[in-house]
Amino acid sequence: MDINSLLSPSDPPREQPSPSAQPSPRKSKKVRSSRTNAASSSPHAASTTSPQMPQHSSILQAHYPISSMPSPPIVSPASHLRRHATDTTPPAEGFRATRQPSTPGMDTLADLASMQHHQQTARDNAGGLRSTEIYDTQSSSNTVLPALHSMARPQGALRGSMDLTGSDPPVQTSPPRTYSATSLGETDIQKVAQLIEYLATNPFAYEAHVQLIKLLHQGLMSHVYPDASSSSRGDPHTYDLLPDLRAAREAMSARFALGEDLWVDWIQDQQLLANSLEDRVAVMEACQRAVDEESGSLELWLLYSNWMLSLFKNANPHDPRILNMLDPPSEDPRWSEEDRAVAREVCSWQQMTDVWRQGVLETKWRINDSHQIWDRYTELLLQDLAMTPVTEGVNAMKIHFADRLATPHAAWDQTFQAFSTFMSRYDNAAYEQTMVQASQQGADVKGRYAVRETHEINLERSRERGDKDTEWNVYTNYIDWEFAQSRKKNLFSFELVKALYQRATLRFPTDTSLWEGLVMFLTDEITAHSRKGVSLSSVLNQATRHCPWAGTLWAQYLLIAEREVRPFSDMEQIKHKATSTGTLDAGGMEEMLKVHTAWCGFLRRRAFMADSTDEDQDVAEVGIRSAIEDMNTLGRSKFGNEYQGDPSFRLERIYIKYLTQCRNWQGARETWKSLVPKRGDSSDFWLRYYLWEMATWGKLAYNENQRNGAGPLKPTEATKVLRQALRRPKLDWPEKLLEIFQFHCEDHEDAEELQSAVVQIWKTKRTLRKRREKEAMEAYEAAQAQATEQPSMPQDVSMESTVSLQSAKRKRDDDDDDQGLIEGGSKRNRPGDQDPEDQSGALSSLTPASGLKRDRENATVVVKNLPADTSETRIRQYFRDCGVINSLKFLPDRNGESATATIEFESKEDVLTAQTKDMKNFGGRDIQVQVGSGWTLYVSNYPPAADETWLRQKFEPYGEIIDIRFPSLKYNTHRRFCYIQFKSSSQARAATQLDGQILDGKLAIIAKLSDPGHKQDRHGPMHEGRELYIANLDWSATQSEVKEAFSRFGEVENVRIPTKVGGGSKGMAFVIFEDKEAAKKALEMNLTKFKSRVISVTPSTNDTAKRQATTIINPAPSRASYSPTPDPSNRNRVDAAPAGSPTSQSSATQRKTVPPSDRSSRTVALLNVPDIVTSDRVRVLAEHYGALVKVQLRPDHQGAILEYVDAASAGRAGLALDGHEIESGRKLRVGTVAELFREKAEIKSDKLSAPKKKDTPLQTAMPIRRPNQPGGRRGGKGGLGLKRGGVGLSGSRATNDGSGRGVAPNGEGETHAVGGPKSNADFKAMLLKR
């Protein structure tokens, strides 16, 4: 299959302009009278008389056939060759617009009206970015290597992809081509064919472009250098896939920025192929394109500068300035005298050194390696100065050295030594003074580099190892460290931070977060710190070239262009580039929404500028409505009829604001009403609607009042909004609006309306209470039905092991395979990370009294026969003098006449004190206080997907359940047990009948009375010392190879190598021996070479933090197979996978074929997931919406990651699961993976604790004064009618009825009567305490 026909359309260029280029049939409106003068002087109005037509404009391409566009001027030394052209091509003339608009705004109306059609066509035909004529021109050998007489460079070589629109004809696939190349193996040839076929239908698959270019480049290198040990070289021009390599590079360059590495390969290949002067000039131009696209790249600037130096050397072979250099470039014998004569004008000394100087300026703040280009450039300057040692030259070199010595860089000492040599030769009289001054000023500069040297060393090491993940982490930590430097102390350096961001983006060109960080940093410097001379537009142009799928970057581009007051045509062009190619679809609806929101916001603001016209308002209205329709169409195409629009209705809000500014109140109100069917169940929507109505009322009320002479108008429409909201049966948070409704009527309505509102609020509360009860019952019944119909789970515990499990109640589950593949577990855990509920982690050597941090079972009392109307506060006040209360739970009895409470104290001694209140009167009832020991069951080995509803269904037949506690999975996702507390010990003992029973036909459940004091030691291979952990394992190592290597130390029981999602090894293994001694002997393998790596062998310990659990359902293709970066190929279904691709080849062994699209479009992040929810529960919940690839539980971030087989399933899941209540009071939120990792682990505690007192500074020594005592003397008698002991009973803590009346707590659980005799209440409190 021919790459030229696959990567470009084969249809001829269009002869007619696009629909957007047709003349607008509308007549221009008159400018509003209030803006007549402003409009006549506006830049938009001025542009109609002499329209400026920028080069490389998508607008030009839409109006004229691309083949007729002139070649743009070349800003490079190559332009000097035009004087020697024997047959130059004159520039195209006679450009005439195909339509004569009255103003640009009227033209844009027609463009915006047809924008939706263009964008949809571009998405469907994303591959047809370039016409056949352009593509053939770029890929033919005659244009890539033009003749000397035609020095006008081909348009394709100079046109960037940002100048291309998505409105070209669709791709026409040519007949398949059979590839053959002696420099590539059969496997590589097949992969080339697969990649080309895949790119034909997915032209924006970034990684596929990269893989294709690297494979073809590898073939060229193998062709030129067939044997590394031999000096023989092949002719690069005879490489049979050379045209395909050129076409692949041009195709990728038209869609993306290539990146530093691909540009280096391309330039070096062109240098290898350059035989004529035209070829060498083409290399110059390629270098210029490269440094323009990858600014700050030292490697590219060195290539460019050295190439210019080589051209100068061959054009002037006897120039002494070059001959005297330490390492002069070699001379090319293929140069003719004619070539040298022409090249002397193309590459003069001044032009050559200008390139070096520009490279030095661009890389100046690269403190690690900028000396490589600076030293070479300085050598050239010194050679030139040696020929003409004039005073001006010497002074210029002093400034050159002084500037460098004031810049932090790694080779500062070498620069200082070179300056010393220069001064001793050219200005020896001022040597001592100058060098002393330079040394003193350099102390601070060297210190700036010294504090960064550690980061630079870490970067260098990670790059040498090829560890991209570590390198990325080092860069981000380095950037964070730079931001932490103090500006006040002059430690922060803007130039160093900017250069660091540039270096990071060069290494990770498609990392959106780095580009966003750079843009936000520069924006903050401009706005908050008044930084001058920063070009954000150029940075954003680079960013959007590298990451065209990032809506945030495009939105910032539009915003910056608006702030720079760019012409409307430029703004329209930026927006069209963002939305016309379809790359934004890769990031999902959110990225597209960001761009449309920025665009519509610009249109609205532009419509109401001081010099705006009626036409500007028309443009804004059409543009905003077109964007809303476009997003709705895109959403329905992705998610079907389930799509409900943007939850935040951002575009609609902009449209409402636009209508409001137009004073079209009714139109804005109708827009609000149109959103009610989709957003009517959101209280946030109604609150925004209400606030808009109130703002509108505020603007209109007093104007109407003054006109009619009546009293103030009432906000009737706002009241209607609140009434309508409260009538919604499924409103998510009516309580929020009830309070607002009441306050609104109290503030603005009359008595009649207020009374009606009070009645409605009362009715709504009653209905709401019944609704909550009904929802809870329905959820309970649905969960029961689901548990009954739930498919059987894999057996966790075999029948043979039931006995051992019963004897070891809290045995650790060592078999990770039952839970699926566990991914990403750290081998070390922090001390103290163990959850308090996980009592199984305590050391067995400790006694029950000292080893248990929290003994719930023996430190809990159950209080029965409490009044049904009592509160937890009254209960806590009544029992707080017994000791410190950890937790208290209140449970009304089923009869509704009494209640039961469980109180957990700090220690067993507090329980004995609490028992003294047994049969005491509390609120008119004699309460019963009993010790809670034996009332709690330890339950384990239930189905992994079981929840509280399932457990209640199984255990409630034996008694009333007070509470069910699940352990936190934050530090260990293997944990699967719970504690069930019954209302009595007899009920708990009866429930132990389930112990050992086979439930759901598979699992032998464990149900035993909880007693932490009698727990047994854990056992298993890890705890017995028979398991070893092998790190840094070779990726290709198999289980049999590992077992064979360790079998010489003893009998190996099992070998397990954890794998990734794609099936590849994680680089680690676990080896289990039959006995402990063999495992000890096997430690000799530590730090020995196994296959290609030095492995680390250590005993497997119990401090492994299983902070994430990944369950693989359908294995996905490996990262090397397809693009890991966002691309719009995710909108293709499974049948879009290329035939013979790795995906299609493995489909026979998979239950579902995972398409090779980007994972981001198939991934859903669930936020606000409680840390007690298991991955199996999440999987059962998510499988209803489509086939899953994997489920990754991240309790350390309160969430989970769902990867589906296709994007449609992910979209359905995102819509359905958003707001789903997975636990009582915990509703799921759907977001991105980046948002998930910004969430922190859940911090919770059920202990009752008093608020911490603020730390007060120590007071200086002062005379101590006795504080005034309550009821005591205040300088004399107590006062008329007052006793010295105070009014009434003093300090009574406990009351005879427990009602809390007259209670005066002091925080210590004691009663004092200061300044008077003790009362009867004091004595009673003492007796109760005993």
PDB file of N, CA and C in Angstrom, residues 465-510:
ATOM      1  N   ARG A 465      20.031   6.511  32.213  1.00  0.00           N
ATOM      2  CA  ARG A 465      19.389   5.197  32.406  1.00  0.00           C
ATOM      3  C   ARG A 465      18.223   4.998  31.447  1.00  0.00           C
ATOM      4  N   GLY A 466      17.756   6.041  30.831  1.00  0.00           N
ATOM      5  CA  GLY A 466      16.597   5.924  29.960  1.00  0.00           C
ATOM      6  C   GLY A 466      15.294   5.749  30.703  1.00  0.00           C
ATOM      7  N   ASP A 467      15.274   6.144  31.967  1.00  0.00           N
ATOM      8  CA  ASP A 467      14.083   6.006  32.797  1.00  0.00           C
ATOM      9  C   ASP A 467      13.242   7.270  32.667  1.00  0.00           C
ATOM     10  N   LYS A 468      12.268   7.228  31.767  1.00  0.00           N
ATOM     11  CA  LYS A 468      11.462   8.413  31.490  1.00  0.00           C
ATOM     12  C   LYS A 468      10.589   8.795  32.684  1.00  0.00           C
ATOM     13  N   ASP A 469      10.057   7.798  33.384  1.00  0.00           N
ATOM     14  CA  ASP A 469       9.198   8.104  34.526  1.00  0.00           C
ATOM     15  C   ASP A 469       9.971   8.833  35.613  1.00  0.00           C
ATOM     16  N   THR A 470      11.159   8.323  35.924  1.00  0.00           N
ATOM     17  CA  THR A 470      11.984   8.980  36.936  1.00  0.00           C
ATOM     18  C   THR A 470      12.394  10.376  36.480  1.00  0.00           C
ATOM     19  N   GLU A 471      12.740  10.505  35.216  1.00  0.00           N
ATOM     20  CA  GLU A 471      13.141  11.813  34.699  1.00  0.00           C
ATOM     21  C   GLU A 471      11.997  12.812  34.807  1.00  0.00           C
ATOM     22  N   TRP A 472      10.778  12.361  34.499  1.00  0.00           N
ATOM     23  CA  TRP A 472       9.626  13.255  34.611  1.00  0.00           C
ATOM     24  C   TRP A 472       9.416  13.684  36.059  1.00  0.00           C
ATOM     25  N   ASN A 473       9.549  12.761  36.977  1.00  0.00           N
ATOM     26  CA  ASN A 473       9.396  13.099  38.394  1.00  0.00           C
ATOM     27  C   ASN A 473      10.470  14.082  38.847  1.00  0.00           C
ATOM     28  N   VAL A 474      11.694  13.883  38.372  1.00  0.00           N
ATOM     29  CA  VAL A 474      12.780  14.797  38.745  1.00  0.00           C
ATOM     30  C   VAL A 474      12.488  16.202  38.213  1.00  0.00           C
ATOM     31  N   TYR A 475      12.008  16.270  36.986  1.00  0.00           N
ATOM     32  CA  TYR A 475      11.677  17.584  36.421  1.00  0.00           C
ATOM     33  C   TYR A 475      10.583  18.274  37.240  1.00  0.00           C
ATOM     34  N   THR A 476       9.525  17.551  37.555  1.00  0.00           N
ATOM     35  CA  THR A 476       8.427  18.171  38.308  1.00  0.00           C
ATOM     36  C   THR A 476       8.876  18.589  39.702  1.00  0.00           C
ATOM     37  N   ASN A 477       9.686  17.770  40.352  1.00  0.00           N
ATOM     38  CA  ASN A 477      10.208  18.152  41.666  1.00  0.00           C
ATOM     39  C   ASN A 477      11.143  19.359  41.558  1.00  0.00           C
ATOM     40  N   TYR A 478      11.913  19.393  40.511  1.00  0.00           N
ATOM     41  CA  TYR A 478      12.828  20.515  40.266  1.00  0.00           C
ATOM     42  C   TYR A 478      12.029  21.812  40.076  1.00  0.00           C
ATOM     43  N   ILE A 479      10.967  21.726  39.285  1.00  0.00           N
ATOM     44  CA  ILE A 479      10.121  22.911  39.051  1.00  0.00           C
ATOM     45  C   ILE A 479       9.466  23.359  40.351  1.00  0.00           C
ATOM     46  N   ASP A 480       8.954  22.416  41.114  1.00  0.00           N
ATOM     47  CA  ASP A 480       8.337  22.769  42.402  1.00  0.00           C
ATOM     48  C   ASP A 480       9.348  23.443  43.316  1.00  0.00           C
ATOM     49  N   TRP A 481      10.568  22.937  43.294  1.00  0.00           N
ATOM     50  CA  TRP A 481      11.617  23.535  44.134  1.00  0.00           C
ATOM     51  C   TRP A 481      11.904  24.971  43.682  1.00  0.00           C
ATOM     52  N   GLU A 482      11.945  25.196  42.382  1.00  0.00           N
ATOM     53  CA  GLU A 482      12.190  26.547  41.880  1.00  0.00           C
ATOM     54  C   GLU A 482      11.089  27.503  42.326  1.00  0.00           C
ATOM     55  N   PHE A 483       9.843  27.051  42.272  1.00  0.00           N
ATOM     56  CA  PHE A 483       8.737  27.903  42.697  1.00  0.00           C
ATOM     57  C   PHE A 483       8.799  28.226  44.184  1.00  0.00           C
ATOM     58  N   ALA A 484       9.424  27.352  44.956  1.00  0.00           N
ATOM     59  CA  ALA A 484       9.503  27.573  46.400  1.00  0.00           C
ATOM     60  C   ALA A 484      10.567  28.587  46.789  1.00  0.00           C
ATOM     61  N   GLN A 485      11.387  29.009  45.846  1.00  0.00           N
ATOM     62  CA  GLN A 485      12.440  29.974  46.160  1.00  0.00           C
ATOM     63  C   GLN A 485      11.829  31.356  46.414  1.00  0.00           C
ATOM     64  N   SER A 486      12.438  32.069  47.340  1.00  0.00           N
ATOM     65  CA  SER A 486      11.897  33.355  47.784  1.00  0.00           C
ATOM     66  C   SER A 486      12.216  34.462  46.778  1.00  0.00           C
ATOM     67  N   ARG A 487      11.184  35.237  46.453  1.00  0.00           N
ATOM     68  CA  ARG A 487      11.398  36.401  45.603  1.00  0.00           C
ATOM     69  C   ARG A 487      11.988  37.558  46.404  1.00  0.00           C
ATOM     70  N   LYS A 488      11.572  37.677  47.646  1.00  0.00           N
ATOM     71  CA  LYS A 488      12.066  38.779  48.465  1.00  0.00           C
ATOM     72  C   LYS A 488      13.562  38.685  48.688  1.00  0.00           C
ATOM     73  N   LYS A 489      14.055  37.471  48.822  1.00  0.00           N
ATOM     74  CA  LYS A 489      15.486  37.287  49.040  1.00  0.00           C
ATOM     75  C   LYS A 489      16.258  37.165  47.733  1.00  0.00           C
ATOM     76  N   ASN A 490      15.582  37.405  46.614  1.00  0.00           N
ATOM     77  CA  ASN A 490      16.202  37.377  45.288  1.00  0.00           C
ATOM     78  C   ASN A 490      16.772  35.996  44.957  1.00  0.00           C
ATOM     79  N   LEU A 491      16.088  34.964  45.437  1.00  0.00           N
ATOM     80  CA  LEU A 491      16.502  33.595  45.125  1.00  0.00           C
ATOM     81  C   LEU A 491      15.742  33.034  43.938  1.00  0.00           C
ATOM     82  N   PHE A 492      14.583  33.599  43.662  1.00  0.00           N
ATOM     83  CA  PHE A 492      13.771  33.132  42.544  1.00  0.00           C
ATOM     84  C   PHE A 492      14.293  33.752  41.251  1.00  0.00           C
ATOM     85  N   SER A 493      14.357  32.942  40.193  1.00  0.00           N
ATOM     86  CA  SER A 493      14.853  33.417  38.901  1.00  0.00           C
ATOM     87  C   SER A 493      13.841  33.066  37.820  1.00  0.00           C
ATOM     88  N   PHE A 494      13.248  34.076  37.219  1.00  0.00           N
ATOM     89  CA  PHE A 494      12.281  33.854  36.146  1.00  0.00           C
ATOM     90  C   PHE A 494      12.929  33.137  34.970  1.00  0.00           C
ATOM     91  N   GLU A 495      14.118  33.566  34.575  1.00  0.00           N
ATOM     92  CA  GLU A 495      14.772  32.971  33.415  1.00  0.00           C
ATOM     93  C   GLU A 495      15.082  31.498  33.628  1.00  0.00           C
ATOM     94  N   LEU A 496      15.519  31.137  34.832  1.00  0.00           N
ATOM     95  CA  LEU A 496      15.852  29.737  35.099  1.00  0.00           C
ATOM     96  C   LEU A 496      14.604  28.866  35.101  1.00  0.00           C
ATOM     97  N   VAL A 497      13.510  29.373  35.651  1.00  0.00           N
ATOM     98  CA  VAL A 497      12.280  28.583  35.652  1.00  0.00           C
ATOM     99  C   VAL A 497      11.758  28.396  34.234  1.00  0.00           C
ATOM    100  N   LYS A 498      11.784  29.454  33.453  1.00  0.00           N
ATOM    101  CA  LYS A 498      11.325  29.345  32.066  1.00  0.00           C
ATOM    102  C   LYS A 498      12.184  28.368  31.279  1.00  0.00           C
ATOM    103  N   ALA A 499      13.498  28.463  31.448  1.00  0.00           N
ATOM    104  CA  ALA A 499      14.391  27.537  30.751  1.00  0.00           C
ATOM    105  C   ALA A 499      14.166  26.098  31.204  1.00  0.00           C
ATOM    106  N   LEU A 500      13.876  25.914  32.492  1.00  0.00           N
ATOM    107  CA  LEU A 500      13.616  24.564  32.993  1.00  0.00           C
ATOM    108  C   LEU A 500      12.343  23.990  32.382  1.00  0.00           C
ATOM    109  N   TYR A 501      11.320  24.808  32.262  1.00  0.00           N
ATOM    110  CA  TYR A 501      10.099  24.359  31.597  1.00  0.00           C
ATOM    111  C   TYR A 501      10.385  24.011  30.134  1.00  0.00           C
ATOM    112  N   GLN A 502      11.201  24.821  29.467  1.00  0.00           N
ATOM    113  CA  GLN A 502      11.537  24.530  28.073  1.00  0.00           C
ATOM    114  C   GLN A 502      12.269  23.197  27.957  1.00  0.00           C
ATOM    115  N   ARG A 503      13.191  22.955  28.848  1.00  0.00           N
ATOM    116  CA  ARG A 503      13.908  21.678  28.820  1.00  0.00           C
ATOM    117  C   ARG A 503      12.968  20.509  29.058  1.00  0.00           C
ATOM    118  N   ALA A 504      12.026  20.685  29.994  1.00  0.00           N
ATOM    119  CA  ALA A 504      11.084  19.602  30.294  1.00  0.00           C
ATOM    120  C   ALA A 504      10.168  19.327  29.108  1.00  0.00           C
ATOM    121  N   THR A 505       9.679  20.382  28.452  1.00  0.00           N
ATOM    122  CA  THR A 505       8.789  20.171  27.309  1.00  0.00           C
ATOM    123  C   THR A 505       9.536  19.601  26.103  1.00  0.00           C
ATOM    124  N   LEU A 506      10.820  19.866  25.997  1.00  0.00           N
ATOM    125  CA  LEU A 506      11.606  19.236  24.936  1.00  0.00           C
ATOM    126  C   LEU A 506      11.737  17.738  25.172  1.00  0.00           C
ATOM    127  N   ARG A 507      11.870  17.337  26.424  1.00  0.00           N
ATOM    128  CA  ARG A 507      11.985  15.910  26.735  1.00  0.00           C
ATOM    129  C   ARG A 507      10.629  15.212  26.722  1.00  0.00           C
ATOM    130  N   PHE A 508       9.575  15.939  27.080  1.00  0.00           N
ATOM    131  CA  PHE A 508       8.225  15.368  27.109  1.00  0.00           C
ATOM    132  C   PHE A 508       7.304  16.286  26.305  1.00  0.00           C
ATOM    133  N   PRO A 509       7.444  16.271  24.986  1.00  0.00           N
ATOM    134  CA  PRO A 509       6.735  17.268  24.169  1.00  0.00           C
ATOM    135  C   PRO A 509       5.222  17.109  24.149  1.00  0.00           C
ATOM    136  N   THR A 510       4.699  15.937  24.484  1.00  0.00           N
ATOM    137  CA  THR A 510       3.246  15.738  24.433  1.00  0.00           C
ATOM    138  C   THR A 510       2.623  15.689  25.815  1.00  0.00           C
TER     139      THR A 510
END
